PDB file of C-alpha atoms in Angstrom:
ATOM      1  CA  MET A   1       0.000   0.000   0.000  1.00 32.00           C
ATOM      2  CA  GLU A   2       3.030   2.267   0.451  1.00 32.00           C
ATOM      3  CA  ASN A   3       3.282   3.229  -3.247  1.00 29.00           C
ATOM      4  CA  GLU A   4      -0.335   2.573  -4.108  1.00 32.00           C
ATOM      5  CA  VAL A   5      -2.341   5.569  -5.278  1.00 35.00           C
ATOM      6  CA  ILE A   6      -5.274   6.153  -2.958  1.00 39.00           C
ATOM      7  CA  ARG A   7      -8.375   7.952  -4.207  1.00 40.00           C
ATOM      8  CA  ARG A   8     -10.857   9.312  -1.677  1.00 43.00           C
ATOM      9  CA  GLU A   9     -14.036  11.226  -2.244  1.00 43.00           C
ATOM     10  CA  SER A  10     -14.072  14.288  -0.001  1.00 41.00           C
ATOM     11  CA  GLU A  11     -17.227  15.723   1.582  1.00 44.00           C
ATOM     12  CA  GLN A  12     -17.165  18.483  -1.046  1.00 46.00           C
ATOM     13  CA  GLY A  13     -17.224  15.867  -3.826  1.00 49.00           C
ATOM     14  CA  SER A  14     -13.672  16.391  -5.106  1.00 45.00           C
ATOM     15  CA  THR A  15     -11.353  13.424  -5.540  1.00 45.00           C
ATOM     16  CA  GLN A  16      -8.254  13.472  -3.380  1.00 46.00           C
ATOM     17  CA  ILE A  17      -5.148  11.609  -4.475  1.00 46.00           C
ATOM     18  CA  ALA A  18      -2.378  10.592  -2.101  1.00 42.00           C
ATOM     19  CA  THR A  19       0.693   8.615  -3.074  1.00 50.00           C
ATOM     20  CA  LYS A  20       1.244   7.357   0.466  1.00 63.00           C
ATOM     21  CA  PRO A  21      -0.498   7.583   3.822  1.00 70.00           C
ATOM     22  CA  ILE A  22       0.312  10.504   6.109  1.00 78.00           C
ATOM     23  CA  ARG A  23       2.007   9.051   9.172  1.00 77.00           C
ATOM     24  CA  SER A  24       4.104  11.962  10.400  1.00 83.00           C
ATOM     25  CA  LEU A  25       4.494  15.719  10.380  1.00 89.00           C
ATOM     26  CA  GLU A  26       7.091  15.315   7.630  1.00 89.00           C
ATOM     27  CA  ASP A  27       4.581  13.356   5.506  1.00 88.00           C
ATOM     28  CA  ALA A  28       2.001  16.124   6.019  1.00 89.00           C
ATOM     29  CA  LEU A  29       4.479  18.814   4.971  1.00 91.00           C
ATOM     30  CA  GLU A  30       5.499  16.766   1.914  1.00 90.00           C
ATOM     31  CA  LYS A  31       1.857  16.323   0.888  1.00 89.00           C
ATOM     32  CA  CYS A  32       1.271  20.083   1.189  1.00 91.00           C
ATOM     33  CA  GLN A  33       4.218  20.725  -1.109  1.00 90.00           C
ATOM     34  CA  ALA A  34       3.177  17.986  -3.552  1.00 90.00           C
ATOM     35  CA  MET A  35      -0.290  19.543  -3.787  1.00 88.00           C
ATOM     36  CA  GLY A  36       1.160  22.995  -4.416  1.00 91.00           C
ATOM     37  CA  MET A  37      -0.040  24.383  -1.085  1.00 91.00           C
ATOM     38  CA  ARG A  38       1.955  27.284   0.290  1.00 90.00           C
ATOM     39  CA  LEU A  39       3.688  26.341   3.547  1.00 90.00           C
ATOM     40  CA  SER A  40       3.230  29.594   5.425  1.00 92.00           C
ATOM     41  CA  ARG A  41       4.572  29.865   8.970  1.00 92.00           C
ATOM     42  CA  GLN A  42       0.956  29.791  10.259  1.00 94.00           C
ATOM     43  CA  ARG A  43       0.246  26.548   8.402  1.00 94.00           C
ATOM     44  CA  ARG A  44       3.461  25.028   9.765  1.00 94.00           C
ATOM     45  CA  PHE A  45       2.562  26.125  13.322  1.00 95.00           C
ATOM     46  CA  ILE A  46      -0.850  24.440  13.038  1.00 96.00           C
ATOM     47  CA  LEU A  47       0.558  21.198  11.626  1.00 95.00           C
ATOM     48  CA  GLU A  48       3.323  21.079  14.247  1.00 94.00           C
ATOM     49  CA  LEU A  49       0.804  21.627  17.047  1.00 95.00           C
ATOM     50  CA  LEU A  50      -1.564  18.911  15.809  1.00 93.00           C
ATOM     51  CA  TRP A  51       1.224  16.338  15.508  1.00 91.00           C
ATOM     52  CA  GLN A  52       2.631  17.240  18.931  1.00 91.00           C
ATOM     53  CA  ALA A  53      -0.766  17.309  20.667  1.00 88.00           C
ATOM     54  CA  GLN A  54      -1.852  13.847  19.446  1.00 80.00           C
ATOM     55  CA  GLU A  55      -5.475  14.728  20.272  1.00 84.00           C
ATOM     56  CA  HIS A  56      -8.464  16.318  18.567  1.00 88.00           C
ATOM     57  CA  LEU A  57      -8.760  20.065  19.185  1.00 91.00           C
ATOM     58  CA  SER A  58     -11.266  22.763  18.290  1.00 93.00           C
ATOM     59  CA  ALA A  59     -10.156  25.753  16.234  1.00 95.00           C
ATOM     60  CA  ARG A  60     -10.430  27.869  19.402  1.00 95.00           C
ATOM     61  CA  GLU A  61      -8.171  25.453  21.337  1.00 94.00           C
ATOM     62  CA  ILE A  62      -5.630  25.499  18.504  1.00 96.00           C
ATOM     63  CA  TYR A  63      -5.704  29.310  18.439  1.00 97.00           C
ATOM     64  CA  ASN A  64      -5.284  29.503  22.241  1.00 96.00           C
ATOM     65  CA  ARG A  65      -2.442  26.972  22.375  1.00 96.00           C
ATOM     66  CA  LEU A  66      -0.541  28.637  19.546  1.00 96.00           C
ATOM     67  CA  ASN A  67      -0.829  32.029  21.211  1.00 95.00           C
ATOM     68  CA  LEU A  68       0.283  30.573  24.566  1.00 95.00           C
ATOM     69  CA  LEU A  69       3.356  29.273  22.731  1.00 94.00           C
ATOM     70  CA  GLY A  70       4.055  32.803  21.490  1.00 95.00           C
ATOM     71  CA  LYS A  71       2.996  32.046  17.913  1.00 93.00           C
ATOM     72  CA  ASN A  72       1.170  35.194  16.899  1.00 87.00           C
ATOM     73  CA  ILE A  73      -1.610  33.953  14.623  1.00 92.00           C
ATOM     74  CA  GLY A  74      -5.104  35.367  14.159  1.00 93.00           C
ATOM     75  CA  HIS A  75      -8.459  33.591  14.518  1.00 93.00           C
ATOM     76  CA  THR A  76      -9.251  33.940  10.821  1.00 95.00           C
ATOM     77  CA  SER A  77      -5.898  32.518   9.791  1.00 95.00           C
ATOM     78  CA  VAL A  78      -6.396  29.490  12.063  1.00 96.00           C
ATOM     79  CA  TYR A  79      -9.886  28.791  10.668  1.00 95.00           C
ATOM     80  CA  GLN A  80      -8.846  29.270   7.025  1.00 95.00           C
ATOM     81  CA  ASN A  81      -5.795  27.036   7.371  1.00 95.00           C
ATOM     82  CA  LEU A  82      -7.746  24.308   9.166  1.00 96.00           C
ATOM     83  CA  GLU A  83     -10.386  24.325   6.426  1.00 94.00           C
ATOM     84  CA  ALA A  84      -7.762  24.181   3.655  1.00 94.00           C
ATOM     85  CA  LEU A  85      -5.771  21.399   5.337  1.00 94.00           C
ATOM     86  CA  SER A  86      -8.835  19.272   6.094  1.00 90.00           C
ATOM     87  CA  ALA A  87     -10.321  19.808   2.611  1.00 91.00           C
ATOM     88  CA  GLN A  88      -7.103  18.394   1.111  1.00 88.00           C
ATOM     89  CA  GLY A  89      -7.056  15.408   3.478  1.00 85.00           C
ATOM     90  CA  ILE A  90      -3.900  16.517   5.278  1.00 89.00           C
ATOM     91  CA  ILE A  91      -5.581  16.728   8.689  1.00 89.00           C
ATOM     92  CA  GLU A  92      -8.690  15.064  10.064  1.00 85.00           C
ATOM     93  CA  CYS A  93     -11.884  16.999  10.779  1.00 87.00           C
ATOM     94  CA  VAL A  94     -14.457  15.386  13.077  1.00 83.00           C
ATOM     95  CA  GLU A  95     -17.941  16.915  13.096  1.00 82.00           C
ATOM     96  CA  ARG A  96     -19.506  17.152  16.559  1.00 78.00           C
ATOM     97  CA  SER A  97     -22.803  18.643  17.707  1.00 76.00           C
ATOM     98  CA  ASP A  98     -20.798  21.325  19.522  1.00 79.00           C
ATOM     99  CA  GLY A  99     -18.486  22.071  16.579  1.00 84.00           C
ATOM    100  CA  ARG A 100     -15.592  20.657  14.615  1.00 89.00           C
ATOM    101  CA  LEU A 101     -12.493  19.075  16.073  1.00 86.00           C
ATOM    102  CA  TYR A 102      -9.245  18.727  14.153  1.00 90.00           C
ATOM    103  CA  GLY A 103      -6.441  16.218  14.514  1.00 85.00           C
ATOM    104  CA  ASN A 104      -3.512  14.726  12.712  1.00 80.00           C
ATOM    105  CA  ILE A 105      -4.247  11.944  10.265  1.00 71.00           C
ATOM    106  CA  SER A 106      -2.984   8.495  11.056  1.00 62.00           C
ATOM    107  CA  ASP A 107      -3.724   5.078   9.624  1.00 62.00           C
ATOM    108  CA  SER A 108      -7.382   4.066   9.455  1.00 68.00           C
ATOM    109  CA  HIS A 109      -8.809   4.232  12.928  1.00 72.00           C
ATOM    110  CA  SER A 110     -12.023   4.527  14.871  1.00 78.00           C
ATOM    111  CA  HIS A 111     -13.043   6.971  17.584  1.00 79.00           C
ATOM    112  CA  VAL A 112     -14.185   6.611  21.177  1.00 84.00           C
ATOM    113  CA  ASN A 113     -16.204   9.695  22.116  1.00 81.00           C
ATOM    114  CA  CYS A 114     -15.983  10.179  25.886  1.00 87.00           C
ATOM    115  CA  MET A 115     -19.206  11.931  26.873  1.00 85.00           C
ATOM    116  CA  ASP A 116     -18.085  13.209  30.276  1.00 88.00           C
ATOM    117  CA  THR A 117     -14.709  14.627  29.183  1.00 84.00           C
ATOM    118  CA  ASN A 118     -15.730  15.550  25.602  1.00 80.00           C
ATOM    119  CA  GLN A 119     -12.534  13.903  24.345  1.00 82.00           C
ATOM    120  CA  ILE A 120     -12.201  11.892  21.159  1.00 80.00           C
ATOM    121  CA  LEU A 121      -9.765   9.016  21.514  1.00 80.00           C
ATOM    122  CA  ASP A 122      -8.293   7.212  18.516  1.00 76.00           C
ATOM    123  CA  VAL A 123      -8.526   3.415  18.652  1.00 78.00           C
ATOM    124  CA  TYR A 124      -7.531   0.751  16.171  1.00 78.00           C
ATOM    125  CA  VAL A 125     -10.279  -1.841  15.744  1.00 79.00           C
ATOM    126  CA  GLU A 126     -10.095  -4.748  13.343  1.00 83.00           C
ATOM    127  CA  LEU A 127     -13.465  -6.304  12.586  1.00 85.00           C
ATOM    128  CA  PRO A 128     -13.597 -10.067  11.985  1.00 88.00           C
ATOM    129  CA  GLU A 129     -13.392 -11.034   8.310  1.00 90.00           C
ATOM    130  CA  GLU A 130     -16.698 -12.939   8.608  1.00 92.00           C
ATOM    131  CA  LEU A 131     -18.500  -9.769   9.722  1.00 91.00           C
ATOM    132  CA  LEU A 132     -17.053  -7.752   6.824  1.00 89.00           C
ATOM    133  CA  LYS A 133     -18.159 -10.466   4.360  1.00 93.00           C
ATOM    134  CA  GLN A 134     -21.654 -10.452   5.902  1.00 93.00           C
ATOM    135  CA  ILE A 135     -21.890  -6.658   5.479  1.00 92.00           C
ATOM    136  CA  GLU A 136     -20.696  -6.945   1.870  1.00 93.00           C
ATOM    137  CA  GLN A 137     -23.321  -9.603   1.138  1.00 95.00           C
ATOM    138  CA  GLN A 138     -26.104  -7.542   2.743  1.00 94.00           C
ATOM    139  CA  THR A 139     -25.182  -4.329   0.941  1.00 94.00           C
ATOM    140  CA  GLY A 140     -23.549  -5.455  -2.284  1.00 94.00           C
ATOM    141  CA  VAL A 141     -20.646  -3.103  -1.511  1.00 91.00           C
ATOM    142  CA  LYS A 142     -16.984  -4.191  -1.314  1.00 90.00           C
ATOM    143  CA  ILE A 143     -15.633  -2.875   2.013  1.00 84.00           C
ATOM    144  CA  THR A 144     -12.209  -1.278   1.514  1.00 80.00           C
ATOM    145  CA  ASP A 145     -11.958   0.696   4.758  1.00 77.00           C
ATOM    146  CA  TYR A 146     -14.064   1.479   7.809  1.00 79.00           C
ATOM    147  CA  SER A 147     -14.278   3.716  10.837  1.00 78.00           C
ATOM    148  CA  ILE A 148     -16.459   3.126  13.886  1.00 82.00           C
ATOM    149  CA  ASN A 149     -17.653   5.744  16.371  1.00 82.00           C
ATOM    150  CA  PHE A 150     -18.109   4.532  19.943  1.00 87.00           C
ATOM    151  CA  TYR A 151     -19.806   6.679  22.603  1.00 87.00           C
ATOM    152  CA  GLY A 152     -19.604   6.305  26.354  1.00 90.00           C
ATOM    153  CA  TYR A 153     -18.464   7.508  29.754  1.00 93.00           C
ATOM    154  CA  ARG A 154     -15.307   6.861  31.732  1.00 89.00           C
ATOM    155  CA  ILE A 155     -15.613   3.504  33.476  1.00 86.00           C
ATOM    156  CA  GLY A 156     -15.911   5.028  36.973  1.00 75.00           C
ATOM    157  CA  GLU A 157     -18.518   7.514  35.748  1.00 58.00           C
ATOM    158  CA  ALA A 158     -20.628   5.075  33.710  1.00 54.00           C
ATOM    159  CA  LYS A 159     -22.670   3.749  36.640  1.00 51.00           C
ATOM    160  CA  SER A 160     -23.661   7.191  37.917  1.00 56.00           C
ATOM    161  CA  ASN A 161     -24.627   8.388  34.405  1.00 54.00           C
ATOM    162  CA  GLN A 162     -26.870   5.380  33.767  1.00 53.00           C
ATOM    163  CA  GLN A 163     -29.094   6.069  36.795  1.00 49.00           C
TER     164      GLN A 163
END
């Protein structure tokens, strides 16, 4: 899969082409350059922060963290760069009822949405081959990738939230 060309349909309907998966900050920077995107200092700051943070952050959190680090970057610049980077498949954008969260892209993964902390945790889940075949037979669609969203509360909090 390393040299395989991957085509993905984005939410906006455009086809995205990647020559290899993005597994590091360096891969993200290379993809920006390969796509002809300008690597402004603001864009670099955002990418560096997302790869260092290893968590999903709102645009406001990204803005606040960058400014705490002394990186003078405006709200509008943060929002515009996040939109451009997510539209090109360089970063991940997760839609939530309370807004969008952004994170670095890693290999195919699923999410655990922790309801009491509002965190999104990346998990790697491999479904049994029999289940994938059953889904393919039911739908007539060849499964090539999947992502599952789990929702719940921290183990210690789960009992009190169920009452």
